[in-house]
Amino acid sequence: MTVTSFNPPLRTLMGPGPSDVHPRVLSALARPTIGHLDPQFVAMMDEMKGLLHHAFQTENPLTIPLSGPGSVGMETCFVNLIEPGDRVIVCQNGVFGGRMKENVERCGATAIMVEDDWGLPVDPGKVEDALKANPGVKAVAFVHAETSTGVQSDAALLCRLAQEHGALSIVDAVTSLGGTPVLTDEWGADAIYSGSQKCLSCVPGLSPVTLSRRAEDVIRGRNHKVQSWFMDLNLIMGYWGDSGASRSYHHTAPINALYALHESLIMLREEGVENAWKRHARMSKALVAGLSAIGLEMLVDETARLPQLNSVKIPEGVNEAEVRRRLLVDYDLEIGAGLGALAGKVWRIGLMGAGATPKNVTLCLGALQAVLTDMKADIGHGDAVQAAQKVLMA
Ligand SMILES: *Cc1c(COP(=O)(O)O)cnc(C)c1O
């Protein structure tokens, strides 16, 4: 058997992530590799922190990209802030809240669950009740943008409730960062982690995080060593450290991937993060108009719907996997399947970062309508693309 170079097809990525990576970001990836302690690389790292401050809307000194996917960001926040014997309120309204519970328990702590139905936001009233019933909890953890359902929760309110009860807040912003407002300082959030491959439209494998000074103090004052050597922020700070401070080797940074993230963050700053939020909202509005023109319904109520992740109910009697297969094969278009409790019930259409464009909205609607019509699905007779264009031209 001859093995040749792997040449992936050119797909349009409209699932729950990874999202389309802009050619500027891909070409940054191919620049020459230099040493991870090279002064020029270190200067780039300092710039990156400034760019992340803009993305996270924060001035937290501890704002860095971790070497690993969003799951590493999640685990890093938990293993550094939570110690054996702690109690943590974990809000679950989808898949990712369940992973938070798993993280808390693996830290030797107890998770106090606040559960909401999939498709609904976290209920702040239940969180407040849990805080009152459990004085002294260490933290409140929740997912800002639940990618499994397409729901956004009220992060400002949840962070404030945590603060009022003397608890830290741990926020999953993997899908929200760059797509909808993440206002770290305004919220008073203590630990927020994200991922490179959703609305930042970078290659997967990096996890930007930001931690408040209060969180830093908690980490420095721990009773037990962090259980993970690789994710111990006390050690990682020695490499990412304060500007100008000497850097010590911890692990070899994913140098080229960091070039790519630097480039995608420059693109976000050129556009302005507020404009990026507006663009995501506008594209989602157009997509939803198109979907409703052919009678397709959204899972999530407009008040809590994420623009970057649109969960669409699958029409009665449609072979949903066949629809996704045909979109992929005939249109090089990837949309997401339902996850967990929503498997087989919804499609998840991502409009993330560089993929949140009129071109992608119209491609997706046109392809979806054509495939569903060809499969004789019982859908409306409107024109999905035209309905979307009406919104885009408005
Ligand atoms: C994608 C995602 C993660 C996990 O990120 P990976 O990069 O896949 O590890 C965590 N939380 C949410 C809300 C996500 O959407």
mmCIF file of C-alpha atoms and ligand atoms in Angstrom:
data_model
loop_
_atom_site.group_PDB
_atom_site.id
_atom_site.type_symbol
_atom_site.label_atom_id
_atom_site.label_comp_id
_atom_site.label_asym_id
_atom_site.label_seq_id
_atom_site.Cartn_x
_atom_site.Cartn_y
_atom_site.Cartn_z
ATOM 1 C CA MET A 1 0.000 0.000 0.000
ATOM 2 C CA THR A 2 1.327 3.447 -0.888
ATOM 3 C CA VAL A 3 0.649 6.123 1.605
ATOM 4 C CA THR A 4 0.422 9.596 0.130
ATOM 5 C CA SER A 5 0.032 13.042 1.657
ATOM 6 C CA PHE A 6 -3.307 13.686 3.258
ATOM 7 C CA ASN A 7 -5.248 16.245 1.268
ATOM 8 C CA PRO A 8 -8.499 17.033 3.037
ATOM 9 C CA PRO A 9 -11.458 18.226 0.969
ATOM 10 C CA LEU A 10 -12.444 21.882 1.189
ATOM 11 C CA ARG A 11 -15.489 21.821 3.420
ATOM 12 C CA THR A 12 -17.702 24.569 4.756
ATOM 13 C CA LEU A 13 -17.887 23.993 8.491
ATOM 14 C CA MET A 14 -21.266 24.904 9.944
ATOM 15 C CA GLY A 15 -21.444 22.540 12.866
ATOM 16 C CA PRO A 16 -20.720 23.078 16.566
ATOM 17 C CA GLY A 17 -16.998 23.574 15.891
ATOM 18 C CA PRO A 18 -14.413 23.512 14.482
ATOM 19 C CA SER A 19 -15.517 26.458 12.383
ATOM 20 C CA ASP A 20 -14.089 27.661 9.082
ATOM 21 C CA VAL A 21 -10.507 28.841 9.548
ATOM 22 C CA HIS A 22 -9.679 31.994 7.613
ATOM 23 C CA PRO A 23 -6.830 31.665 5.065
ATOM 24 C CA ARG A 24 -4.937 34.399 6.928
ATOM 25 C CA VAL A 25 -4.947 32.208 10.011
ATOM 26 C CA LEU A 26 -3.938 29.091 8.083
ATOM 27 C CA SER A 27 -1.032 30.888 6.473
ATOM 28 C CA ALA A 28 0.157 32.176 9.871
ATOM 29 C CA LEU A 29 0.349 28.542 10.914
ATOM 30 C CA ALA A 30 2.859 27.805 8.147
ATOM 31 C CA ARG A 31 5.387 30.480 9.201
ATOM 32 C CA PRO A 32 8.829 29.294 10.353
ATOM 33 C CA THR A 33 8.958 27.633 13.735
ATOM 34 C CA ILE A 34 11.209 29.429 16.217
ATOM 35 C CA GLY A 35 12.149 28.601 19.786
ATOM 36 C CA HIS A 36 9.509 29.018 22.472
ATOM 37 C CA LEU A 37 11.931 31.162 24.510
ATOM 38 C CA ASP A 38 13.139 33.183 21.494
ATOM 39 C CA PRO A 39 12.844 36.881 22.394
ATOM 40 C CA GLN A 40 10.726 37.486 19.293
ATOM 41 C CA PHE A 41 8.362 34.696 20.264
ATOM 42 C CA VAL A 42 8.145 36.087 23.790
ATOM 43 C CA ALA A 43 7.262 39.519 22.366
ATOM 44 C CA MET A 44 4.475 37.865 20.354
ATOM 45 C CA MET A 45 3.205 36.215 23.556
ATOM 46 C CA ASP A 46 2.983 39.612 25.249
ATOM 47 C CA GLU A 47 1.006 40.994 22.310
ATOM 48 C CA MET A 48 -1.282 37.982 22.474
ATOM 49 C CA LYS A 49 -2.215 38.803 26.064
ATOM 50 C CA GLY A 50 -3.273 42.295 24.971
ATOM 51 C CA LEU A 51 -5.360 40.844 22.160
ATOM 52 C CA LEU A 52 -6.997 38.411 24.580
ATOM 53 C CA HIS A 53 -7.801 41.305 26.923
ATOM 54 C CA HIS A 54 -9.845 42.789 24.084
ATOM 55 C CA ALA A 55 -11.586 39.493 23.288
ATOM 56 C CA PHE A 56 -12.450 38.829 26.957
ATOM 57 C CA GLN A 57 -13.114 42.517 27.766
ATOM 58 C CA THR A 58 -10.847 42.318 30.783
ATOM 59 C CA GLU A 59 -7.721 43.660 32.342
ATOM 60 C CA ASN A 60 -6.959 40.500 34.295
ATOM 61 C CA PRO A 61 -3.168 39.996 34.231
ATOM 62 C CA LEU A 62 -3.637 36.214 34.144
ATOM 63 C CA THR A 63 -5.118 36.008 30.628
ATOM 64 C CA ILE A 64 -3.349 33.428 28.479
ATOM 65 C CA PRO A 65 -3.946 30.677 25.944
ATOM 66 C CA LEU A 66 -3.455 27.199 27.408
ATOM 67 C CA SER A 67 -1.880 24.442 25.344
ATOM 68 C CA GLY A 68 -4.845 22.198 24.759
ATOM 69 C CA PRO A 69 -8.450 22.236 23.584
ATOM 70 C CA GLY A 70 -11.357 23.820 25.463
ATOM 71 C CA SER A 71 -11.534 20.757 27.689
ATOM 72 C CA VAL A 72 -8.068 21.633 29.003
ATOM 73 C CA GLY A 73 -9.327 25.128 29.819
ATOM 74 C CA MET A 74 -12.225 23.591 31.705
ATOM 75 C CA GLU A 75 -10.070 21.160 33.632
ATOM 76 C CA THR A 76 -7.435 23.825 34.387
ATOM 77 C CA CYS A 77 -10.025 26.083 36.017
ATOM 78 C CA PHE A 78 -11.365 23.276 38.168
ATOM 79 C CA VAL A 79 -8.109 21.667 39.259
ATOM 80 C CA ASN A 80 -6.599 25.029 40.210
ATOM 81 C CA LEU A 81 -9.564 26.543 42.044
ATOM 82 C CA ILE A 82 -11.170 23.488 43.621
ATOM 83 C CA GLU A 83 -9.641 21.382 46.382
ATOM 84 C CA PRO A 84 -10.659 18.101 48.014
ATOM 85 C CA GLY A 85 -13.608 18.638 50.349
ATOM 86 C CA ASP A 86 -14.901 21.781 48.580
ATOM 87 C CA ARG A 87 -18.533 22.075 47.519
ATOM 88 C CA VAL A 88 -19.359 23.544 44.109
ATOM 89 C CA ILE A 89 -22.724 24.490 42.629
ATOM 90 C CA VAL A 90 -22.774 23.139 39.068
ATOM 91 C CA CYS A 91 -25.500 24.278 36.703
ATOM 92 C CA GLN A 92 -26.458 21.739 34.075
ATOM 93 C CA ASN A 93 -28.709 22.426 31.087
ATOM 94 C CA GLY A 94 -26.867 20.377 28.482
ATOM 95 C CA VAL A 95 -23.831 18.186 27.839
ATOM 96 C CA PHE A 96 -21.098 20.480 29.046
ATOM 97 C CA GLY A 97 -22.527 21.102 32.524
ATOM 98 C CA GLY A 98 -22.239 17.330 32.991
ATOM 99 C CA ARG A 99 -18.545 17.527 32.257
ATOM 100 C CA MET A 100 -18.190 20.237 34.897
ATOM 101 C CA LYS A 101 -19.740 17.875 37.443
ATOM 102 C CA GLU A 102 -17.253 15.179 36.422
ATOM 103 C CA ASN A 103 -14.380 17.655 36.882
ATOM 104 C CA VAL A 104 -15.581 18.730 40.338
ATOM 105 C CA GLU A 105 -15.863 15.132 41.504
ATOM 106 C CA ARG A 106 -12.430 14.227 40.158
ATOM 107 C CA CYS A 107 -11.016 17.077 42.266
ATOM 108 C CA GLY A 108 -12.364 15.253 45.353
ATOM 109 C CA ALA A 109 -15.050 17.897 45.798
ATOM 110 C CA THR A 110 -18.844 17.644 45.931
ATOM 111 C CA ALA A 111 -21.020 18.917 43.096
ATOM 112 C CA ILE A 112 -24.349 20.415 44.109
ATOM 113 C CA MET A 113 -26.384 20.157 40.925
ATOM 114 C CA VAL A 114 -28.829 22.778 39.684
ATOM 115 C CA GLU A 115 -30.538 21.255 36.669
ATOM 116 C CA ASP A 116 -32.626 22.753 33.921
ATOM 117 C CA ASP A 117 -34.197 21.163 30.871
ATOM 118 C CA TRP A 118 -32.117 20.961 27.725
ATOM 119 C CA GLY A 119 -33.090 23.908 25.577
ATOM 120 C CA LEU A 120 -33.673 26.243 28.536
ATOM 121 C CA PRO A 121 -31.213 28.646 30.130
ATOM 122 C CA VAL A 122 -29.917 28.192 33.681
ATOM 123 C CA ASP A 123 -32.606 29.407 36.099
ATOM 124 C CA PRO A 124 -30.987 32.076 38.323
ATOM 125 C CA GLY A 125 -33.734 31.619 40.934
ATOM 126 C CA LYS A 126 -32.708 27.984 41.438
ATOM 127 C CA VAL A 127 -29.052 29.013 41.686
ATOM 128 C CA GLU A 128 -29.900 31.590 44.339
ATOM 129 C CA ASP A 129 -31.874 28.968 46.288
ATOM 130 C CA ALA A 130 -28.923 26.577 46.097
ATOM 131 C CA LEU A 131 -26.550 29.285 47.327
ATOM 132 C CA LYS A 132 -28.859 30.053 50.278
ATOM 133 C CA ALA A 133 -29.275 26.369 51.131
ATOM 134 C CA ASN A 134 -25.523 25.699 50.956
ATOM 135 C CA PRO A 135 -23.586 28.489 52.662
ATOM 136 C CA GLY A 136 -19.840 28.428 52.136
ATOM 137 C CA VAL A 137 -19.764 26.833 48.679
ATOM 138 C CA LYS A 138 -16.458 27.439 46.931
ATOM 139 C CA ALA A 139 -17.764 28.243 43.469
ATOM 140 C CA VAL A 140 -20.660 28.415 41.065
ATOM 141 C CA ALA A 141 -19.902 26.869 37.681
ATOM 142 C CA PHE A 142 -22.031 27.249 34.582
ATOM 143 C CA VAL A 143 -21.894 27.165 30.803
ATOM 144 C CA HIS A 144 -22.510 30.567 29.240
ATOM 145 C CA ALA A 145 -23.205 29.206 25.759
ATOM 146 C CA GLU A 146 -24.433 25.581 25.783
ATOM 147 C CA THR A 147 -23.276 24.255 22.439
ATOM 148 C CA SER A 148 -25.271 21.065 22.861
ATOM 149 C CA THR A 149 -28.564 22.979 22.816
ATOM 150 C CA GLY A 150 -27.872 26.483 21.491
ATOM 151 C CA VAL A 151 -28.876 28.248 24.706
ATOM 152 C CA GLN A 152 -27.300 31.280 26.319
ATOM 153 C CA SER A 153 -27.574 31.815 30.065
ATOM 154 C CA ASP A 154 -27.441 35.115 31.942
ATOM 155 C CA ALA A 155 -23.771 35.199 32.892
ATOM 156 C CA ALA A 156 -23.870 38.690 34.409
ATOM 157 C CA LEU A 157 -26.587 37.672 36.865
ATOM 158 C CA LEU A 158 -25.074 34.266 37.700
ATOM 159 C CA CYS A 159 -21.639 35.789 38.397
ATOM 160 C CA ARG A 160 -23.237 38.445 40.580
ATOM 161 C CA LEU A 161 -25.158 35.841 42.591
ATOM 162 C CA ALA A 162 -21.927 33.907 43.163
ATOM 163 C CA GLN A 163 -20.133 37.049 44.278
ATOM 164 C CA GLU A 164 -22.948 38.077 46.658
ATOM 165 C CA HIS A 165 -22.595 34.718 48.386
ATOM 166 C CA GLY A 166 -18.813 34.800 48.585
ATOM 167 C CA ALA A 167 -18.344 32.107 45.933
ATOM 168 C CA LEU A 168 -16.060 32.118 42.905
ATOM 169 C CA SER A 169 -17.601 31.945 39.439
ATOM 170 C CA ILE A 170 -16.311 29.502 36.812
ATOM 171 C CA VAL A 171 -17.685 30.223 33.349
ATOM 172 C CA ASP A 172 -17.521 28.091 30.196
ATOM 173 C CA ALA A 173 -17.284 30.564 27.312
ATOM 174 C CA VAL A 174 -15.929 28.092 24.768
ATOM 175 C CA THR A 175 -18.653 28.881 22.257
ATOM 176 C CA SER A 176 -19.488 32.424 23.342
ATOM 177 C CA LEU A 177 -16.094 34.146 23.103
ATOM 178 C CA GLY A 178 -16.059 36.295 19.973
ATOM 179 C CA GLY A 179 -19.670 35.440 19.085
ATOM 180 C CA THR A 180 -21.763 37.007 21.854
ATOM 181 C CA PRO A 181 -20.769 39.438 24.612
ATOM 182 C CA VAL A 182 -18.291 38.023 27.116
ATOM 183 C CA LEU A 183 -17.791 40.882 29.577
ATOM 184 C CA THR A 184 -15.351 39.444 32.086
ATOM 185 C CA ASP A 185 -14.692 42.553 34.171
ATOM 186 C CA GLU A 186 -18.224 43.914 34.027
ATOM 187 C CA TRP A 187 -19.554 40.542 35.191
ATOM 188 C CA GLY A 188 -16.891 40.228 37.888
ATOM 189 C CA ALA A 189 -16.250 36.663 36.701
ATOM 190 C CA ASP A 190 -13.386 34.784 38.371
ATOM 191 C CA ALA A 191 -12.435 32.170 35.812
ATOM 192 C CA ILE A 192 -13.490 32.001 32.180
ATOM 193 C CA TYR A 193 -12.178 29.507 29.664
ATOM 194 C CA SER A 194 -12.725 29.293 25.943
ATOM 195 C CA GLY A 195 -11.521 27.453 22.846
ATOM 196 C CA SER A 196 -9.744 28.485 19.676
ATOM 197 C CA GLN A 197 -11.936 26.624 17.165
ATOM 198 C CA LYS A 198 -15.379 28.109 17.712
ATOM 199 C CA CYS A 199 -16.039 31.848 17.263
ATOM 200 C CA LEU A 200 -12.320 32.700 17.150
ATOM 201 C CA SER A 201 -12.090 30.602 13.964
ATOM 202 C CA CYS A 202 -8.628 29.361 14.702
ATOM 203 C CA VAL A 203 -7.360 25.798 14.475
ATOM 204 C CA PRO A 204 -8.431 23.561 17.379
ATOM 205 C CA GLY A 205 -6.101 22.868 20.264
ATOM 206 C CA LEU A 206 -5.755 26.098 22.228
ATOM 207 C CA SER A 207 -7.789 27.326 25.157
ATOM 208 C CA PRO A 208 -7.724 31.016 26.064
ATOM 209 C CA VAL A 209 -8.458 31.574 29.762
ATOM 210 C CA THR A 210 -8.720 34.572 32.041
ATOM 211 C CA LEU A 211 -8.649 34.537 35.849
ATOM 212 C CA SER A 212 -9.409 37.382 38.253
ATOM 213 C CA ARG A 213 -6.925 38.545 40.886
ATOM 214 C CA ARG A 214 -9.189 36.951 43.472
ATOM 215 C CA ALA A 215 -8.871 33.626 41.638
ATOM 216 C CA GLU A 216 -5.099 34.075 41.444
ATOM 217 C CA ASP A 217 -4.976 34.571 45.215
ATOM 218 C CA VAL A 218 -7.027 31.407 45.719
ATOM 219 C CA ILE A 219 -4.574 29.461 43.534
ATOM 220 C CA ARG A 220 -1.521 30.830 45.332
ATOM 221 C CA GLY A 221 -3.041 30.080 48.729
ATOM 222 C CA ARG A 222 -4.072 26.476 48.122
ATOM 223 C CA ASN A 223 -3.760 23.865 50.877
ATOM 224 C CA HIS A 224 -2.964 21.009 48.503
ATOM 225 C CA LYS A 225 -0.767 20.939 45.427
ATOM 226 C CA VAL A 226 -2.754 21.067 42.178
ATOM 227 C CA GLN A 227 -3.386 17.418 41.263
ATOM 228 C CA SER A 228 -2.267 17.996 37.655
ATOM 229 C CA TRP A 229 1.342 18.971 37.045
ATOM 230 C CA PHE A 230 0.671 20.008 33.445
ATOM 231 C CA MET A 231 -2.286 22.247 34.307
ATOM 232 C CA ASP A 232 -0.868 23.781 37.506
ATOM 233 C CA LEU A 233 -1.225 27.521 36.875
ATOM 234 C CA ASN A 234 1.383 28.271 39.547
ATOM 235 C CA LEU A 235 3.889 26.627 37.179
ATOM 236 C CA ILE A 236 2.368 27.887 33.919
ATOM 237 C CA MET A 237 2.573 31.462 35.207
ATOM 238 C CA GLY A 238 6.346 30.962 35.304
ATOM 239 C CA TYR A 239 6.315 30.643 31.524
ATOM 240 C CA TRP A 240 3.569 33.102 30.561
ATOM 241 C CA GLY A 241 4.459 35.315 33.555
ATOM 242 C CA ASP A 242 4.329 39.080 33.799
ATOM 243 C CA SER A 243 5.542 41.157 30.884
ATOM 244 C CA GLY A 244 9.286 41.501 30.890
ATOM 245 C CA ALA A 245 9.808 38.881 33.606
ATOM 246 C CA SER A 246 12.146 36.037 32.841
ATOM 247 C CA ARG A 247 10.414 32.969 31.472
ATOM 248 C CA SER A 248 11.142 29.459 32.519
ATOM 249 C CA TYR A 249 10.519 26.296 30.569
ATOM 250 C CA HIS A 250 7.401 24.442 31.596
ATOM 251 C CA HIS A 251 6.371 22.642 28.415
ATOM 252 C CA THR A 252 7.088 23.438 24.786
ATOM 253 C CA ALA A 253 4.396 25.840 23.669
ATOM 254 C CA PRO A 254 2.520 24.878 20.475
ATOM 255 C CA ILE A 255 4.409 27.612 18.670
ATOM 256 C CA ASN A 256 2.798 27.568 15.230
ATOM 257 C CA ALA A 257 -0.687 27.143 16.631
ATOM 258 C CA LEU A 258 -0.032 30.258 18.707
ATOM 259 C CA TYR A 259 0.908 32.170 15.545
ATOM 260 C CA ALA A 260 -2.498 31.169 14.219
ATOM 261 C CA LEU A 261 -4.333 32.309 17.341
ATOM 262 C CA HIS A 262 -2.406 35.596 17.307
ATOM 263 C CA GLU A 263 -3.569 36.158 13.730
ATOM 264 C CA SER A 264 -7.197 35.294 14.463
ATOM 265 C CA LEU A 265 -7.185 37.648 17.467
ATOM 266 C CA ILE A 266 -5.740 40.423 15.281
ATOM 267 C CA MET A 267 -8.633 39.846 12.890
ATOM 268 C CA LEU A 268 -11.068 40.081 15.780
ATOM 269 C CA ARG A 269 -9.523 43.342 16.932
ATOM 270 C CA GLU A 270 -9.530 44.772 13.405
ATOM 271 C CA GLU A 271 -13.232 44.099 13.187
ATOM 272 C CA GLY A 272 -13.825 45.082 16.807
ATOM 273 C CA VAL A 273 -15.362 42.528 19.123
ATOM 274 C CA GLU A 274 -18.642 44.486 19.382
ATOM 275 C CA ASN A 275 -18.983 44.397 15.589
ATOM 276 C CA ALA A 276 -18.299 40.665 15.615
ATOM 277 C CA TRP A 277 -21.173 40.181 18.082
ATOM 278 C CA LYS A 278 -23.468 42.218 15.817
ATOM 279 C CA ARG A 279 -22.433 40.229 12.761
ATOM 280 C CA HIS A 280 -23.211 36.924 14.476
ATOM 281 C CA ALA A 281 -26.642 38.224 15.538
ATOM 282 C CA ARG A 282 -27.446 39.425 12.032
ATOM 283 C CA MET A 283 -26.404 36.186 10.336
ATOM 284 C CA SER A 284 -28.458 34.132 12.766
ATOM 285 C CA LYS A 285 -31.495 36.329 12.173
ATOM 286 C CA ALA A 286 -31.155 35.728 8.438
ATOM 287 C CA LEU A 287 -30.689 31.978 8.908
ATOM 288 C CA VAL A 288 -33.736 31.701 11.145
ATOM 289 C CA ALA A 289 -35.846 33.704 8.658
ATOM 290 C CA GLY A 290 -34.819 31.271 5.933
ATOM 291 C CA LEU A 291 -35.532 28.202 8.044
ATOM 292 C CA SER A 292 -38.958 29.451 9.043
ATOM 293 C CA ALA A 293 -39.799 30.169 5.387
ATOM 294 C CA ILE A 294 -39.678 26.393 4.859
ATOM 295 C CA GLY A 295 -41.509 25.660 8.089
ATOM 296 C CA LEU A 296 -38.533 24.596 10.194
ATOM 297 C CA GLU A 297 -38.689 25.495 13.879
ATOM 298 C CA MET A 298 -35.973 26.476 16.314
ATOM 299 C CA LEU A 299 -35.487 24.507 19.541
ATOM 300 C CA VAL A 300 -34.669 27.556 21.656
ATOM 301 C CA ASP A 301 -36.851 30.566 22.347
ATOM 302 C CA GLU A 302 -35.557 33.781 20.777
ATOM 303 C CA THR A 303 -34.824 35.310 24.203
ATOM 304 C CA ALA A 304 -32.149 32.714 25.009
ATOM 305 C CA ARG A 305 -31.041 31.660 21.537
ATOM 306 C CA LEU A 306 -27.369 31.696 20.649
ATOM 307 C CA PRO A 307 -26.676 33.321 17.273
ATOM 308 C CA GLN A 308 -23.585 31.195 16.732
ATOM 309 C CA LEU A 309 -25.296 27.851 17.370
ATOM 310 C CA ASN A 310 -28.755 27.391 15.914
ATOM 311 C CA SER A 311 -30.620 24.240 16.940
ATOM 312 C CA VAL A 312 -33.299 23.368 14.413
ATOM 313 C CA LYS A 313 -36.006 20.791 15.049
ATOM 314 C CA ILE A 314 -35.901 17.944 12.545
ATOM 315 C CA PRO A 315 -39.175 17.634 10.621
ATOM 316 C CA GLU A 316 -41.312 14.555 11.196
ATOM 317 C CA GLY A 317 -40.265 11.445 9.252
ATOM 318 C CA VAL A 318 -36.966 12.783 7.920
ATOM 319 C CA ASN A 319 -33.876 10.588 7.977
ATOM 320 C CA GLU A 320 -31.708 13.211 9.591
ATOM 321 C CA ALA A 321 -28.382 11.393 9.158
ATOM 322 C CA GLU A 322 -29.087 11.042 5.427
ATOM 323 C CA VAL A 323 -29.678 14.795 5.173
ATOM 324 C CA ARG A 324 -26.330 15.508 6.830
ATOM 325 C CA ARG A 325 -24.621 12.914 4.648
ATOM 326 C CA ARG A 326 -25.959 14.510 1.478
ATOM 327 C CA LEU A 327 -25.018 18.002 2.585
ATOM 328 C CA LEU A 328 -21.496 16.744 3.181
ATOM 329 C CA VAL A 329 -21.145 14.718 -0.009
ATOM 330 C CA ASP A 330 -23.019 16.960 -2.449
ATOM 331 C CA TYR A 331 -22.258 20.389 -0.984
ATOM 332 C CA ASP A 332 -19.096 19.874 1.092
ATOM 333 C CA LEU A 333 -21.155 21.314 3.910
ATOM 334 C CA GLU A 334 -20.977 20.102 7.488
ATOM 335 C CA ILE A 335 -23.774 20.769 9.970
ATOM 336 C CA GLY A 336 -23.987 19.206 13.422
ATOM 337 C CA ALA A 337 -26.148 16.390 14.729
ATOM 338 C CA GLY A 338 -27.979 16.553 18.041
ATOM 339 C CA LEU A 339 -26.008 15.550 21.104
ATOM 340 C CA GLY A 340 -27.077 13.473 24.126
ATOM 341 C CA ALA A 341 -30.769 13.939 24.903
ATOM 342 C CA LEU A 342 -31.236 15.828 21.610
ATOM 343 C CA ALA A 343 -29.687 13.202 19.323
ATOM 344 C CA GLY A 344 -32.036 12.620 16.371
ATOM 345 C CA LYS A 345 -34.211 15.568 17.418
ATOM 346 C CA VAL A 346 -32.243 18.602 16.176
ATOM 347 C CA TRP A 347 -29.581 19.718 13.771
ATOM 348 C CA ARG A 348 -27.084 22.211 15.086
ATOM 349 C CA ILE A 349 -26.129 24.867 12.573
ATOM 350 C CA GLY A 350 -23.066 26.849 13.554
ATOM 351 C CA LEU A 351 -22.425 30.411 12.426
ATOM 352 C CA MET A 352 -19.115 30.903 14.127
ATOM 353 C CA GLY A 353 -16.384 33.452 13.543
ATOM 354 C CA ALA A 354 -15.192 33.537 9.939
ATOM 355 C CA GLY A 355 -18.103 31.232 9.080
ATOM 356 C CA ALA A 356 -20.758 33.763 10.109
ATOM 357 C CA THR A 357 -21.205 35.224 6.636
ATOM 358 C CA PRO A 358 -24.032 35.819 4.142
ATOM 359 C CA LYS A 359 -22.316 33.317 1.863
ATOM 360 C CA ASN A 360 -22.558 30.519 4.422
ATOM 361 C CA VAL A 361 -26.113 31.407 5.415
ATOM 362 C CA THR A 362 -27.345 31.226 1.828
ATOM 363 C CA LEU A 363 -25.307 28.122 0.987
ATOM 364 C CA CYS A 364 -26.740 26.274 3.959
ATOM 365 C CA LEU A 365 -30.337 27.317 3.339
ATOM 366 C CA GLY A 366 -30.209 26.580 -0.374
ATOM 367 C CA ALA A 367 -28.619 23.184 0.148
ATOM 368 C CA LEU A 368 -30.915 22.218 2.998
ATOM 369 C CA GLN A 369 -34.053 23.163 1.073
ATOM 370 C CA ALA A 370 -32.855 21.296 -2.028
ATOM 371 C CA VAL A 371 -31.989 18.117 -0.125
ATOM 372 C CA LEU A 372 -35.182 18.109 1.951
ATOM 373 C CA THR A 373 -37.286 18.728 -1.163
ATOM 374 C CA ASP A 374 -35.526 15.941 -3.030
ATOM 375 C CA MET A 375 -36.127 13.607 -0.064
ATOM 376 C CA LYS A 376 -39.834 14.537 -0.227
ATOM 377 C CA ALA A 377 -39.823 15.907 3.288
ATOM 378 C CA ASP A 378 -42.988 17.611 4.406
ATOM 379 C CA ILE A 379 -41.690 21.191 4.505
ATOM 380 C CA GLY A 380 -43.157 24.567 3.613
ATOM 381 C CA HIS A 381 -43.075 25.968 0.096
ATOM 382 C CA GLY A 382 -41.384 29.298 0.861
ATOM 383 C CA ASP A 383 -38.013 30.247 -0.525
ATOM 384 C CA ALA A 384 -35.464 29.929 2.272
ATOM 385 C CA VAL A 385 -32.634 31.800 0.538
ATOM 386 C CA GLN A 386 -34.873 34.655 -0.490
ATOM 387 C CA ALA A 387 -36.242 35.043 3.051
ATOM 388 C CA ALA A 388 -32.697 35.222 4.401
ATOM 389 C CA GLN A 389 -31.623 37.720 1.775
ATOM 390 C CA LYS A 390 -34.500 39.970 2.781
ATOM 391 C CA VAL A 391 -32.999 40.179 6.258
ATOM 392 C CA LEU A 392 -29.457 40.601 4.936
ATOM 393 C CA MET A 393 -30.464 43.459 2.610
ATOM 394 C CA ALA A 394 -32.551 45.262 5.234
HETATM 395 C C1 LIG B 1 -16.558 22.641 22.336
HETATM 396 C C2 LIG B 1 -16.903 22.892 23.775
HETATM 397 C C3 LIG B 1 -16.096 22.445 24.835
HETATM 398 C C4 LIG B 1 -14.903 21.551 24.628
HETATM 399 O O1 LIG B 1 -13.948 22.101 23.834
HETATM 400 P P1 LIG B 1 -12.876 21.123 23.118
HETATM 401 O O2 LIG B 1 -11.998 22.086 22.400
HETATM 402 O O3 LIG B 1 -13.659 20.226 22.249
HETATM 403 O O4 LIG B 1 -12.172 20.395 24.190
HETATM 404 C C5 LIG B 1 -16.453 22.779 26.125
HETATM 405 N N1 LIG B 1 -17.546 23.521 26.373
HETATM 406 C C6 LIG B 1 -18.357 23.959 25.389
HETATM 407 C C7 LIG B 1 -19.557 24.769 25.738
HETATM 408 C C8 LIG B 1 -18.050 23.652 24.065
HETATM 409 O O5 LIG B 1 -18.850 24.083 23.095
#
